[in-house]
PDB file of C-alpha atoms in Angstrom:
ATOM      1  CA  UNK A   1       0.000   0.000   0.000  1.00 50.00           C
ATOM      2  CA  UNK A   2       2.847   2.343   0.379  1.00 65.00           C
ATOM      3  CA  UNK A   3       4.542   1.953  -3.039  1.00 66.00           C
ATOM      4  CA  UNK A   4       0.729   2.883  -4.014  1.00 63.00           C
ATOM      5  CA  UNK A   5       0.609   5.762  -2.250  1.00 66.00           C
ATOM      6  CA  UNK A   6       3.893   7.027  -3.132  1.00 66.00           C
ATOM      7  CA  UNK A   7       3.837   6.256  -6.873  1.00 61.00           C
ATOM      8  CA  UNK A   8       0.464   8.037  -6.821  1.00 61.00           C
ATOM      9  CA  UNK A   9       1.674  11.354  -4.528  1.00 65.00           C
ATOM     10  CA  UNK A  10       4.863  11.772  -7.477  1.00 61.00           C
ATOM     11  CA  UNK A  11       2.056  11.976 -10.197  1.00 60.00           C
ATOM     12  CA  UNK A  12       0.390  14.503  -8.047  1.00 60.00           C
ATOM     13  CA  UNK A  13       3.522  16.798  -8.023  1.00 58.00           C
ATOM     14  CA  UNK A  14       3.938  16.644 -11.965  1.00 58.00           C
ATOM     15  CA  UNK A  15      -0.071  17.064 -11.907  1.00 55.00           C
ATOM     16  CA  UNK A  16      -1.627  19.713  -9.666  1.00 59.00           C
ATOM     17  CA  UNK A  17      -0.184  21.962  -7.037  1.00 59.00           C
ATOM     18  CA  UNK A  18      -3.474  23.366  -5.927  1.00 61.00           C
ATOM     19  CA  UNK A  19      -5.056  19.603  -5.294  1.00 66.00           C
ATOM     20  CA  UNK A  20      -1.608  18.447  -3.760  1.00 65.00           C
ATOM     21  CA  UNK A  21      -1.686  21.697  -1.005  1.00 67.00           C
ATOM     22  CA  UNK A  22      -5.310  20.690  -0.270  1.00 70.00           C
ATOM     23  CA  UNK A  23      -4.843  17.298   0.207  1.00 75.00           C
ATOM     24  CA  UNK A  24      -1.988  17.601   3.083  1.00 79.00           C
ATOM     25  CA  UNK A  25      -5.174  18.804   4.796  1.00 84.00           C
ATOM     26  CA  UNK A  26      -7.051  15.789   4.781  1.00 87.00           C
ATOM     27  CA  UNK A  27      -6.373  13.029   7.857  1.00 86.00           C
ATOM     28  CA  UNK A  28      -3.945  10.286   6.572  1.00 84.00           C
ATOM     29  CA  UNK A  29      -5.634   7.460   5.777  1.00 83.00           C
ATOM     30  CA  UNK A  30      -8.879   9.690   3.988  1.00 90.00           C
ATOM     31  CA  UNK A  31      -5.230  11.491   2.190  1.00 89.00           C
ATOM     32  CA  UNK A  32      -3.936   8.579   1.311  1.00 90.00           C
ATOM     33  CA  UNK A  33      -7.075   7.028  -0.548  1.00 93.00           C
ATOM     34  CA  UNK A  34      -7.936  10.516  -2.223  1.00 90.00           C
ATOM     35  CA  UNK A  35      -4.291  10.542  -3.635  1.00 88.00           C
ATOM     36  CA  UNK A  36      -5.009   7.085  -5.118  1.00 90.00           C
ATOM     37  CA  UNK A  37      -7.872   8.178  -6.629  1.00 93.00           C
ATOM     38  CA  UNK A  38      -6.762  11.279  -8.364  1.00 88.00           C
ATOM     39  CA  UNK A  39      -3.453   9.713  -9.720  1.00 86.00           C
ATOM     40  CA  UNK A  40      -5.623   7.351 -11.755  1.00 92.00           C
ATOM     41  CA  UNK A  41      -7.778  10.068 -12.793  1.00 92.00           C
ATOM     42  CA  UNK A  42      -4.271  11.945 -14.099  1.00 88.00           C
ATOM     43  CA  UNK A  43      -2.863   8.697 -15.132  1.00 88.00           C
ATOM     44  CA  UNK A  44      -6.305   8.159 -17.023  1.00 90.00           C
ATOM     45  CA  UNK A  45      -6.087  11.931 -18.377  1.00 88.00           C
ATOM     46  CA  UNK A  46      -2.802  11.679 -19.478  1.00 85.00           C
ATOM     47  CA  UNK A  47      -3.155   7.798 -21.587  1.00 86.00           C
ATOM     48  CA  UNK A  48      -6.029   9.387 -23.690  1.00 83.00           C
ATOM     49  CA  UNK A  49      -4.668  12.466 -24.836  1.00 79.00           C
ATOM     50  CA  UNK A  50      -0.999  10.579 -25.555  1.00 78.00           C
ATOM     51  CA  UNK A  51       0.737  12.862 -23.223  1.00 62.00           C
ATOM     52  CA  UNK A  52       2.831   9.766 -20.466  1.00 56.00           C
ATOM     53  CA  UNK A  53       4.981  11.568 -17.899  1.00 48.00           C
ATOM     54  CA  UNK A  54       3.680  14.985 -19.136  1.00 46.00           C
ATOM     55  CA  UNK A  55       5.739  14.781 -22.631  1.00 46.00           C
ATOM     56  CA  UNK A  56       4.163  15.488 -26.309  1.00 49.00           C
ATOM     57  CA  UNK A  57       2.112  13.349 -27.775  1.00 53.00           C
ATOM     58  CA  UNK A  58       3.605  10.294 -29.742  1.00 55.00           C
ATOM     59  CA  UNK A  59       3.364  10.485 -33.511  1.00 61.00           C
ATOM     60  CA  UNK A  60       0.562   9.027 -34.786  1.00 66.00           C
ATOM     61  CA  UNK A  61      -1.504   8.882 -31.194  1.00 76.00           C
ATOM     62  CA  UNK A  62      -4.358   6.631 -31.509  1.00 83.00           C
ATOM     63  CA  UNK A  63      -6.641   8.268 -28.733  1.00 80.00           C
ATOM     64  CA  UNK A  64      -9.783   5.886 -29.778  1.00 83.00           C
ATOM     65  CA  UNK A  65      -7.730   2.990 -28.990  1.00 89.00           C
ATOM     66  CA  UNK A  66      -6.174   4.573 -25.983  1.00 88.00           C
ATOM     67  CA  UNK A  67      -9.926   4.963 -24.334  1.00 91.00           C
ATOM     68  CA  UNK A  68     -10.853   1.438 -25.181  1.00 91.00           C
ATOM     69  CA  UNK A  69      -7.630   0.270 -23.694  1.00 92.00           C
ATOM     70  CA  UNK A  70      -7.847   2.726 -20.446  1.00 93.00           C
ATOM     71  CA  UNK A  71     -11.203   0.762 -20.437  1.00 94.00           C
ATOM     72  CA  UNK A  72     -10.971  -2.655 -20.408  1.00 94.00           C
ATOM     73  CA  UNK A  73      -7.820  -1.569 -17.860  1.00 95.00           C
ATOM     74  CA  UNK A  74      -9.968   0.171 -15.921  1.00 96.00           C
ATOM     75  CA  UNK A  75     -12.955  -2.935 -15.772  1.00 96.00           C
ATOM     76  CA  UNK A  76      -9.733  -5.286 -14.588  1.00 95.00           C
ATOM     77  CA  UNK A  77      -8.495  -2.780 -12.380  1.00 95.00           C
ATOM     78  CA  UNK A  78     -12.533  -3.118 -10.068  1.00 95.00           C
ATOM     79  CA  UNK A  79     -12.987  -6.298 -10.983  1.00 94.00           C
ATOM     80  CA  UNK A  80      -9.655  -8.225 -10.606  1.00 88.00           C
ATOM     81  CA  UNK A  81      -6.936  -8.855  -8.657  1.00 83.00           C
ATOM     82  CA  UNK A  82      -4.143  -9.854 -10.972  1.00 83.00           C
ATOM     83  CA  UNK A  83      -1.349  -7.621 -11.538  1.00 86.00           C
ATOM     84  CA  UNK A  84      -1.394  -4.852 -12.796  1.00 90.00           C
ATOM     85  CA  UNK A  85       0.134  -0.926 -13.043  1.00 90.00           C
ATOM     86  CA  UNK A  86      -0.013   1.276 -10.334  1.00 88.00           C
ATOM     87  CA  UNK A  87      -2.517   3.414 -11.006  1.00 90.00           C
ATOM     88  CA  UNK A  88      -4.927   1.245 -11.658  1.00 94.00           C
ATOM     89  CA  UNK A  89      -3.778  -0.939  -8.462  1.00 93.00           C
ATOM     90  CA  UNK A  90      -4.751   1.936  -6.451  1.00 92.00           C
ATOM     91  CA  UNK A  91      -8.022   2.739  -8.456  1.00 95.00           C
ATOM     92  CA  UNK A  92      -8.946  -0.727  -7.285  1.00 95.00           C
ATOM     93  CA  UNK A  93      -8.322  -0.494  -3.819  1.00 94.00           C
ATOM     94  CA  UNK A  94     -10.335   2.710  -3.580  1.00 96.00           C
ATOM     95  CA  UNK A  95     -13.123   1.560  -5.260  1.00 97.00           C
ATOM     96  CA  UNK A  96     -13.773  -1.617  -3.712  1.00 96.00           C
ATOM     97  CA  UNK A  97     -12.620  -0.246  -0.285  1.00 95.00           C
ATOM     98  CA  UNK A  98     -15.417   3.237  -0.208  1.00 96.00           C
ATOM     99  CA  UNK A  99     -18.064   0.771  -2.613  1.00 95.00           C
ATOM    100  CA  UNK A 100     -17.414   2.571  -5.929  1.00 97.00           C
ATOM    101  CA  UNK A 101     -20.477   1.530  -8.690  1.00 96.00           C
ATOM    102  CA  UNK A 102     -18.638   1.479 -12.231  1.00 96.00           C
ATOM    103  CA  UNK A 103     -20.572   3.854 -13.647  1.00 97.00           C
ATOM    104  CA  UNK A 104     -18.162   6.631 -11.868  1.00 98.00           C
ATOM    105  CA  UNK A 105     -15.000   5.516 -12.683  1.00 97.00           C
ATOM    106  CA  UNK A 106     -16.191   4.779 -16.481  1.00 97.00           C
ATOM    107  CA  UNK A 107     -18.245   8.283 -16.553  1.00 97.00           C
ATOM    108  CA  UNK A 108     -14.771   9.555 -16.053  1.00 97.00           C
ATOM    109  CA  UNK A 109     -13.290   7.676 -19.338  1.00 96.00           C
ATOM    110  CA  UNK A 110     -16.427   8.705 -21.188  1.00 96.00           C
ATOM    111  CA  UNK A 111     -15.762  12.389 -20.377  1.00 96.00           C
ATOM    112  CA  UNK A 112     -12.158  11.671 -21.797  1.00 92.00           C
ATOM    113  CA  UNK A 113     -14.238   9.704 -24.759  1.00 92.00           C
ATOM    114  CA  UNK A 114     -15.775  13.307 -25.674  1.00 94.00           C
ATOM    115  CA  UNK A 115     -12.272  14.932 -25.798  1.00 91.00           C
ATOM    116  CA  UNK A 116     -11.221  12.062 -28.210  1.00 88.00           C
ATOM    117  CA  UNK A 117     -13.985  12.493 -30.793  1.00 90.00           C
ATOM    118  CA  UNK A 118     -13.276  16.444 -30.626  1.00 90.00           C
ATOM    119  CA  UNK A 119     -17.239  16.922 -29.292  1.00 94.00           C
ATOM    120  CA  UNK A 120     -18.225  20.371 -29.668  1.00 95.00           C
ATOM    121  CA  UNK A 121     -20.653  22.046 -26.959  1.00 98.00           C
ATOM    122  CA  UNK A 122     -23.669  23.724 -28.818  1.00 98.00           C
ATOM    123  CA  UNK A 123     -25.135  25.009 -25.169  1.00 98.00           C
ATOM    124  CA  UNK A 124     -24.165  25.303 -21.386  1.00 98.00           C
ATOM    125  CA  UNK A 125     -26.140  22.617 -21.060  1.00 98.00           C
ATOM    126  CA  UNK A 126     -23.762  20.268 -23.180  1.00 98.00           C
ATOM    127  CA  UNK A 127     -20.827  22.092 -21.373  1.00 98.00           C
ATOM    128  CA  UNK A 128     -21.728  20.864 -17.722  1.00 98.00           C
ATOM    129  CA  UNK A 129     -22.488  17.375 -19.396  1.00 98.00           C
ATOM    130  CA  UNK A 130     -18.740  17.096 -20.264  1.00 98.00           C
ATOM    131  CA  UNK A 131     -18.021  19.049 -17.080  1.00 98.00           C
ATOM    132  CA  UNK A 132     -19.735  16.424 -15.190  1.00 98.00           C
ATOM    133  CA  UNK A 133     -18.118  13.605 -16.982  1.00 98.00           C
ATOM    134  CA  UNK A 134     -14.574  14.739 -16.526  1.00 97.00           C
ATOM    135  CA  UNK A 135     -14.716  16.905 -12.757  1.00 97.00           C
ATOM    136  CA  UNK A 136     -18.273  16.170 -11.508  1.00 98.00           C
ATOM    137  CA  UNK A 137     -18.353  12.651 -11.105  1.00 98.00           C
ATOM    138  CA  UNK A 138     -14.291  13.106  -9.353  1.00 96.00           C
ATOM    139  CA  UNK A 139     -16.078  15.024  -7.264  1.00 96.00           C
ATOM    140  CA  UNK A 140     -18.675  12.413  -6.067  1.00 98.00           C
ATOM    141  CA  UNK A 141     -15.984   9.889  -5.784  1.00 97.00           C
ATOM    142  CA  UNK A 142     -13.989  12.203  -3.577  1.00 95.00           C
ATOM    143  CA  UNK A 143     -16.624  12.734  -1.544  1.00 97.00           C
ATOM    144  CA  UNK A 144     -17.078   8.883  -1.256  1.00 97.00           C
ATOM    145  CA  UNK A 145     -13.533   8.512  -0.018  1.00 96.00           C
ATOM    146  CA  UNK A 146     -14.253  11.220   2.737  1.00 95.00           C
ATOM    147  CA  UNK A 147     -17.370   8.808   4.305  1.00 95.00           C
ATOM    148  CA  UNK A 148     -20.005  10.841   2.097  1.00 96.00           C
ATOM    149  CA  UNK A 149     -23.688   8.651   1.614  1.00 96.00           C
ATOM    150  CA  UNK A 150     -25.506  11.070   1.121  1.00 96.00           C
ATOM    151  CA  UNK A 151     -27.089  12.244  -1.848  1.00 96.00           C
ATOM    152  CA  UNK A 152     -27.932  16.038  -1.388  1.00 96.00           C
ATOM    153  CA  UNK A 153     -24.237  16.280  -0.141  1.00 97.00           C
ATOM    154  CA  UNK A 154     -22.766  14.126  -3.502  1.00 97.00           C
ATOM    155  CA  UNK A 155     -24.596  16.544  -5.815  1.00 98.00           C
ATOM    156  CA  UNK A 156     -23.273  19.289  -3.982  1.00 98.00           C
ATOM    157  CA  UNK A 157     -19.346  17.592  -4.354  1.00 98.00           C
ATOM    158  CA  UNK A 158     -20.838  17.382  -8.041  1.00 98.00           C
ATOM    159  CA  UNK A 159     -21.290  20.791  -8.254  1.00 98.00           C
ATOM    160  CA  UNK A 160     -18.070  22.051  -6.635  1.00 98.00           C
ATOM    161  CA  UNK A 161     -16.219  19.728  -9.532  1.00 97.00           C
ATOM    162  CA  UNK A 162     -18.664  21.600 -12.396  1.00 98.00           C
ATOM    163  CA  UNK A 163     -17.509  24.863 -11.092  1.00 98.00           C
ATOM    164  CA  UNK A 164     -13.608  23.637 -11.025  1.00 96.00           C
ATOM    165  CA  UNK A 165     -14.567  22.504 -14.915  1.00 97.00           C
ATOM    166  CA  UNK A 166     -16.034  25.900 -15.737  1.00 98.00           C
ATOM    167  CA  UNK A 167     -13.134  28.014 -14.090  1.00 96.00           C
ATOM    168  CA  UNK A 168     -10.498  25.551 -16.017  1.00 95.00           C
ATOM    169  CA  UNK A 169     -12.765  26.123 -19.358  1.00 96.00           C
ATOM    170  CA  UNK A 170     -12.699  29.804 -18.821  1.00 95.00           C
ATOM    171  CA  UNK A 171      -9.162  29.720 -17.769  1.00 93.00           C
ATOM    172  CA  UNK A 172      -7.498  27.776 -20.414  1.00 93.00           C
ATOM    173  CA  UNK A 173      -9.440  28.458 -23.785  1.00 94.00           C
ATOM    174  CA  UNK A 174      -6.295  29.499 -25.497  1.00 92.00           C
ATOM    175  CA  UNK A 175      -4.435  26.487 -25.057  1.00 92.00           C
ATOM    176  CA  UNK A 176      -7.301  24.037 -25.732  1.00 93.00           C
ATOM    177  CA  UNK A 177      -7.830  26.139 -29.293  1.00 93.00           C
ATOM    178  CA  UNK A 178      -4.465  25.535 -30.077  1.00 91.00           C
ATOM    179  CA  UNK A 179      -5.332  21.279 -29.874  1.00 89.00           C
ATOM    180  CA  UNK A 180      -8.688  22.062 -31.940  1.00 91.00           C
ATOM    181  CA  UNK A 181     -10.460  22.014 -29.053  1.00 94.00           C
ATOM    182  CA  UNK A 182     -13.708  24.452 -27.881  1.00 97.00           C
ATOM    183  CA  UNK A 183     -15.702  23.833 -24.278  1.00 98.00           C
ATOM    184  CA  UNK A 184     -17.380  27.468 -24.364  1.00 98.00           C
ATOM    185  CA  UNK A 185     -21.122  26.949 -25.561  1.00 98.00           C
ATOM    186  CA  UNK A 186     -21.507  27.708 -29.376  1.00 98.00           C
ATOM    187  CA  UNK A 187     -24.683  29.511 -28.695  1.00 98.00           C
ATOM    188  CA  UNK A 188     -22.977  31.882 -26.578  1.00 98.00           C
ATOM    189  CA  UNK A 189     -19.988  32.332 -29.362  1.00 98.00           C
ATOM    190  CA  UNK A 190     -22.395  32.816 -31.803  1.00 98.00           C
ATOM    191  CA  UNK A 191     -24.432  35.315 -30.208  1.00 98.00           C
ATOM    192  CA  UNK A 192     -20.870  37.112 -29.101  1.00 97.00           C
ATOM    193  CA  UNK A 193     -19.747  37.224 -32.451  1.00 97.00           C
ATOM    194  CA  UNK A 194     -17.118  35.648 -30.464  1.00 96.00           C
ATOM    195  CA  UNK A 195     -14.100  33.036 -31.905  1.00 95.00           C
ATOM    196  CA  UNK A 196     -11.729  31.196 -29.446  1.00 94.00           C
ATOM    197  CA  UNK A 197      -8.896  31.712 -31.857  1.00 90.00           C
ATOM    198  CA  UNK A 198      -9.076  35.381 -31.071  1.00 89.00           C
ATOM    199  CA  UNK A 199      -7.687  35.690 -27.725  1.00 88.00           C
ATOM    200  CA  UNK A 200      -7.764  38.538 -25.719  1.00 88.00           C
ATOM    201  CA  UNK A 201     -10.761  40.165 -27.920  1.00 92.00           C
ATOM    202  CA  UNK A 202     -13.888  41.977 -26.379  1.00 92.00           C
ATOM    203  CA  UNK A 203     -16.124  39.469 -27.660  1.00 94.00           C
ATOM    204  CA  UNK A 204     -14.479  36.133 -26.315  1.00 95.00           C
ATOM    205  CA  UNK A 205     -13.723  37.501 -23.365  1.00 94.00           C
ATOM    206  CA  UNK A 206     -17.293  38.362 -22.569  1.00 95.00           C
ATOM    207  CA  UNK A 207     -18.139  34.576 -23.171  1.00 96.00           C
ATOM    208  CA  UNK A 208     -15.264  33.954 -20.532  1.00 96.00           C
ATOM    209  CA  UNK A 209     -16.321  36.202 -18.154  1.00 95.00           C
ATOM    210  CA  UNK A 210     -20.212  34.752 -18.668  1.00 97.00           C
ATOM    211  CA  UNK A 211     -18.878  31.498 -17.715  1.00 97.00           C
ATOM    212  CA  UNK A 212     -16.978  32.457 -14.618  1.00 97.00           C
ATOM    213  CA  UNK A 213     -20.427  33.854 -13.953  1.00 97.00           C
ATOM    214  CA  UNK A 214     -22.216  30.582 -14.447  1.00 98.00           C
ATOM    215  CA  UNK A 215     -19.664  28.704 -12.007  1.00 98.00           C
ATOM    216  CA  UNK A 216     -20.704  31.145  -8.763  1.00 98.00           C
ATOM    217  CA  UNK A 217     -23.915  29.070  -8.367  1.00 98.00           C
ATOM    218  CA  UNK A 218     -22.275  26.091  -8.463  1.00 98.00           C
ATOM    219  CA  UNK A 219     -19.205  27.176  -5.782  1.00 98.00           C
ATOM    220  CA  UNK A 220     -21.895  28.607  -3.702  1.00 97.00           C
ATOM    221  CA  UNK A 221     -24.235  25.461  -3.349  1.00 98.00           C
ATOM    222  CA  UNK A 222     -20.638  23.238  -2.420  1.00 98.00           C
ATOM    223  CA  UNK A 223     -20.391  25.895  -0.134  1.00 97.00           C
ATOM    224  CA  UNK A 224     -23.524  24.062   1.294  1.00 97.00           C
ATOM    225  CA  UNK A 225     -21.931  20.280   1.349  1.00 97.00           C
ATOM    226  CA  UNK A 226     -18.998  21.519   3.652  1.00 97.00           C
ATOM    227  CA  UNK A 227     -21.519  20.521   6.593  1.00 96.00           C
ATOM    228  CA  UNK A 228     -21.695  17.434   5.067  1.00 96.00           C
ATOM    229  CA  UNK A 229     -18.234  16.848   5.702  1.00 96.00           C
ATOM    230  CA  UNK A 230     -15.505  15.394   8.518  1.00 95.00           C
ATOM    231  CA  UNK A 231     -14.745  18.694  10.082  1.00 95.00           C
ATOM    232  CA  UNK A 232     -10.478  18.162   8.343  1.00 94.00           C
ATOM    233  CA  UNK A 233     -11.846  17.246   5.296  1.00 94.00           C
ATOM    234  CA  UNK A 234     -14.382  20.006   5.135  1.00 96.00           C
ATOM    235  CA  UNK A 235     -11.077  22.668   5.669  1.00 95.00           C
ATOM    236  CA  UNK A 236      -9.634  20.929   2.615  1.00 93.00           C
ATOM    237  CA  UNK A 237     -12.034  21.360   0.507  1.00 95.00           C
ATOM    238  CA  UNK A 238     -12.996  24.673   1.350  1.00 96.00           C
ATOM    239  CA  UNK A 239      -9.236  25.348   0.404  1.00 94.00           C
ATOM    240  CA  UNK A 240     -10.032  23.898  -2.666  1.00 93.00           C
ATOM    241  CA  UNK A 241     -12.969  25.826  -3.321  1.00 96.00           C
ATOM    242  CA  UNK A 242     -11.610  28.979  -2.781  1.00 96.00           C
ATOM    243  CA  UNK A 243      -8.113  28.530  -4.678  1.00 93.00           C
ATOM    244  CA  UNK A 244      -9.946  27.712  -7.541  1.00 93.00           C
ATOM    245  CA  UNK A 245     -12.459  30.233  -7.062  1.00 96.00           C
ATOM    246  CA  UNK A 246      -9.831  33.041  -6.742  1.00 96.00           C
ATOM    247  CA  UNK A 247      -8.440  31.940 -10.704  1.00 94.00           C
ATOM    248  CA  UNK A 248     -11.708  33.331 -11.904  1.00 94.00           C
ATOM    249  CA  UNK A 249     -12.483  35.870 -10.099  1.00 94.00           C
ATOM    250  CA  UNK A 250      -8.949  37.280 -11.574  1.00 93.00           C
ATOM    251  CA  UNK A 251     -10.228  36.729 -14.930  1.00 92.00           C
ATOM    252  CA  UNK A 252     -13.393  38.943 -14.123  1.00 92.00           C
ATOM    253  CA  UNK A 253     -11.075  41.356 -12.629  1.00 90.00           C
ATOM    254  CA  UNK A 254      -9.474  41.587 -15.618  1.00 87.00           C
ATOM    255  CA  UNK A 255     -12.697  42.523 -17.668  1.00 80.00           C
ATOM    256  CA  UNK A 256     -11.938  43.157 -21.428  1.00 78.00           C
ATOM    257  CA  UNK A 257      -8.253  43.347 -21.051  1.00 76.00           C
ATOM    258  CA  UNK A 258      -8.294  39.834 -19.890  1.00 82.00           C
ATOM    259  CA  UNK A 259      -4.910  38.485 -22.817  1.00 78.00           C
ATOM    260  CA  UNK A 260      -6.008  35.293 -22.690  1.00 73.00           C
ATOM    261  CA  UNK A 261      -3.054  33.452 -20.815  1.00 74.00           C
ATOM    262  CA  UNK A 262      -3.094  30.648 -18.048  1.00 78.00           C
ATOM    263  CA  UNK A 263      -4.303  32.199 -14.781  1.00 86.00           C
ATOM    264  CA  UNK A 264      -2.986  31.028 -11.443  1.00 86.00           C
ATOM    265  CA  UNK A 265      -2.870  31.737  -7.306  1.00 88.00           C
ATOM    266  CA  UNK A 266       0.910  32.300  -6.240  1.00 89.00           C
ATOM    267  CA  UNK A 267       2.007  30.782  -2.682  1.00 87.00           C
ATOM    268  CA  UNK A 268       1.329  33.658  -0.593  1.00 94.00           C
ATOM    269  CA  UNK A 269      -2.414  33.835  -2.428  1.00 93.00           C
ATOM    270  CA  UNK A 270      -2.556  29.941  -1.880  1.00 91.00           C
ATOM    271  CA  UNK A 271      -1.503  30.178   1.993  1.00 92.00           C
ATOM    272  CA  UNK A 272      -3.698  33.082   2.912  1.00 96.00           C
ATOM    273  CA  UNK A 273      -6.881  31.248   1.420  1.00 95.00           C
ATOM    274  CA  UNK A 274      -5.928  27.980   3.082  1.00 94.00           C
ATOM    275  CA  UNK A 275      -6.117  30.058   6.365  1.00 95.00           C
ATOM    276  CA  UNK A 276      -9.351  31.421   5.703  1.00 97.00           C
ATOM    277  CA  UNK A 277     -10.907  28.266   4.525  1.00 97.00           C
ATOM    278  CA  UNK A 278     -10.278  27.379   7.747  1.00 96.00           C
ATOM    279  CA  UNK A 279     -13.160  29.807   9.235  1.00 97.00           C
ATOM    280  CA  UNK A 280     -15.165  28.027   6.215  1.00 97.00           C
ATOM    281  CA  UNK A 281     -14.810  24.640   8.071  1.00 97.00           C
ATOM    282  CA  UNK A 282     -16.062  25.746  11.066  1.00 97.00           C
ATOM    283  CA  UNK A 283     -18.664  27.876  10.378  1.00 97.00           C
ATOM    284  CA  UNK A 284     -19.967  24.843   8.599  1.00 97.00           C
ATOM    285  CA  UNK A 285     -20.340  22.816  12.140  1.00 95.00           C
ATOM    286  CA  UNK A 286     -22.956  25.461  13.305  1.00 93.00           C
ATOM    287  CA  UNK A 287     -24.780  27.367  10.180  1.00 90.00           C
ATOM    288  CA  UNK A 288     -27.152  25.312   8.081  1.00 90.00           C
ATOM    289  CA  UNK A 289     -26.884  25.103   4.323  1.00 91.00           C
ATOM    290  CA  UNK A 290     -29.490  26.862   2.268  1.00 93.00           C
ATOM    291  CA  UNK A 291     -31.790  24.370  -0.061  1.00 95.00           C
ATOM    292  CA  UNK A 292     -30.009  23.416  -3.086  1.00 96.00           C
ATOM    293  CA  UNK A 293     -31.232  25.595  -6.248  1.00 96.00           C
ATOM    294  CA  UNK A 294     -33.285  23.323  -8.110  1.00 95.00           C
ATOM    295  CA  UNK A 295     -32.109  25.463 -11.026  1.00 96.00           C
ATOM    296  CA  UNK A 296     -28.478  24.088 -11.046  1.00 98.00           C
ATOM    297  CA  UNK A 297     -27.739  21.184 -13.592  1.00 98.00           C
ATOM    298  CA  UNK A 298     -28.000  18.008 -11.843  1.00 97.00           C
ATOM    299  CA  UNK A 299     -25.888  14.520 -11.888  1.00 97.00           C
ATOM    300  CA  UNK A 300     -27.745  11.342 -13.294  1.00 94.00           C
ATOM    301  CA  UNK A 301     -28.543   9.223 -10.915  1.00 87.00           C
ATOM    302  CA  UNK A 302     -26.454   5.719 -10.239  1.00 76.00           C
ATOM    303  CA  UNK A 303     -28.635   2.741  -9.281  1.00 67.00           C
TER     304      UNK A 303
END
């Protein structure tokens, strides 16, 4: 279980700084399991879009057979107990140890399905579909690890991985354009007059700023769930919530000038909103949520 857990926290330092200072919130054992989980989902990322150890993709990438393969992987990985690589050793012990159904590791692989066939998103509605599929459904399974049966509080994990998908959308449109491809809603575009391979434009950065928009709902009902939550792992993912959160409200601060390039949180930024996360934890023991907005896109349902 070690070599598992250490294999899986070196992927985490080539994948995400902001997830890797959250987790080292978390108790052990819930950290341990949660880094598991989201080295497969990297590992998973990374096998379908060619790109192994964070290098270019080979020549001649074959992403269709990639997903199949990352499949049929996956299907051994919760249903066997044969060797196999490490990431998908420690998907397996997750999943069988917090009761994972398939359909939310394989939701995951069809939301990397999508980015293979170069889907396009005609509305928002299409958008959180794929934003479900590829940061949603992590979020239900991270809420799994952390003791979460609830449903109210797994649609509200849901939500806090739509609004990490929107903020990454908004974020990163010019370097998915330059791999052909578009998450922003084409009705939005269209009415914009907007195109993503104008950066830094009036137009598209309207569209951006409407979807940073569209993500406050969603941060503010996962808001709700932190009640739902171990009172540690409620601090971590409140730390989450508002390092991601602080990426778009910089884009919104930057209005019309926004030119386009990756937004991030520095150290200092990062530390300060750790600390005040920590008042998010706790007010969480003692203030009820609101209702969640029936409004707010909502995950399918797994039997």
């Amino acid at each position: 279980m070690s070599e598992l857990v250490t294999a899986s926290e070196q992927a985490i330092a080539k994948g995400s700084t902001s997830f890797a200072a959250a987790a080292r919130l978390l108790p052990r054992a819930v950290r341990d399991d949660t880094v598991m989980l989201y080295a497969w989902c990297r590992h998973a990322d990374d096998v379908v879009d060619g790109q192994v150890s964070g290098a270019a993709p080979a020549e001649g990438h074959d992403a269709a057979a990639a997903v199949a393969a990352l499949r049929a992987e996956t299907l051994g990985a919760l249903h066997g107990d044969g060797p196999m690589a490490p990431p998908f050793a420690a998907l397996g012990t997750v999943a069988r140890r917090h009761d994972f159904p398939d359909a939310w590791p394989l939701a995951l692989i069809d939301g990397f399905t999508m980015d293979a066939e170069g889907r396009r998103y005609a509305t928002l509605t299409d958008t959180l579909d794929y934003a479900y599929h590829v940061a949603g459904v992590v979020g239900v399974m991270m809420a799994r690890v952390m003791g979460v049966r609830d449903e109210d509080v797994l649609d509200r994990a849901c939500d806090l991985g739509l609004a990490f998908q929107m903020t990454n959308i908004a974020r990163d449109v010019q370097d998915d354009a330059a791999i052909g491809r578009v998450y922003l809603p084409q009705d939005w575009l269209d009415a914009a007059g907007a195109r993503v391979d104008a950066p830094g434009t009036p137009a598209l950065n309207g569209v951006i700023a409407r979807l940073v928009s569209e993500a406050e709902p969603y941060y503010a009902s996962a808001r709700g769930g932190l009640a739902g939550l171990p009172l540690q792992a409620a601090w971590s993912i409140a730390a989450a919530l508002r390092v991601y959160r602080a990426i778009g409200r910089k884009i919104l601060r930057a209005g019309p000038g926004f030119d386009g390039l990756r937004v991030s949180t520095s150290g200092v930024e990062k530390a300060a909103l750790i600390a005040a996360a920590a008042a998010d934890a706790a007010a969480s023991r003692w203030r009820p949520p609101p209702p969640r907005p029936a409004k707010l896109w909502t995950r399918p349902r797994t039997p």
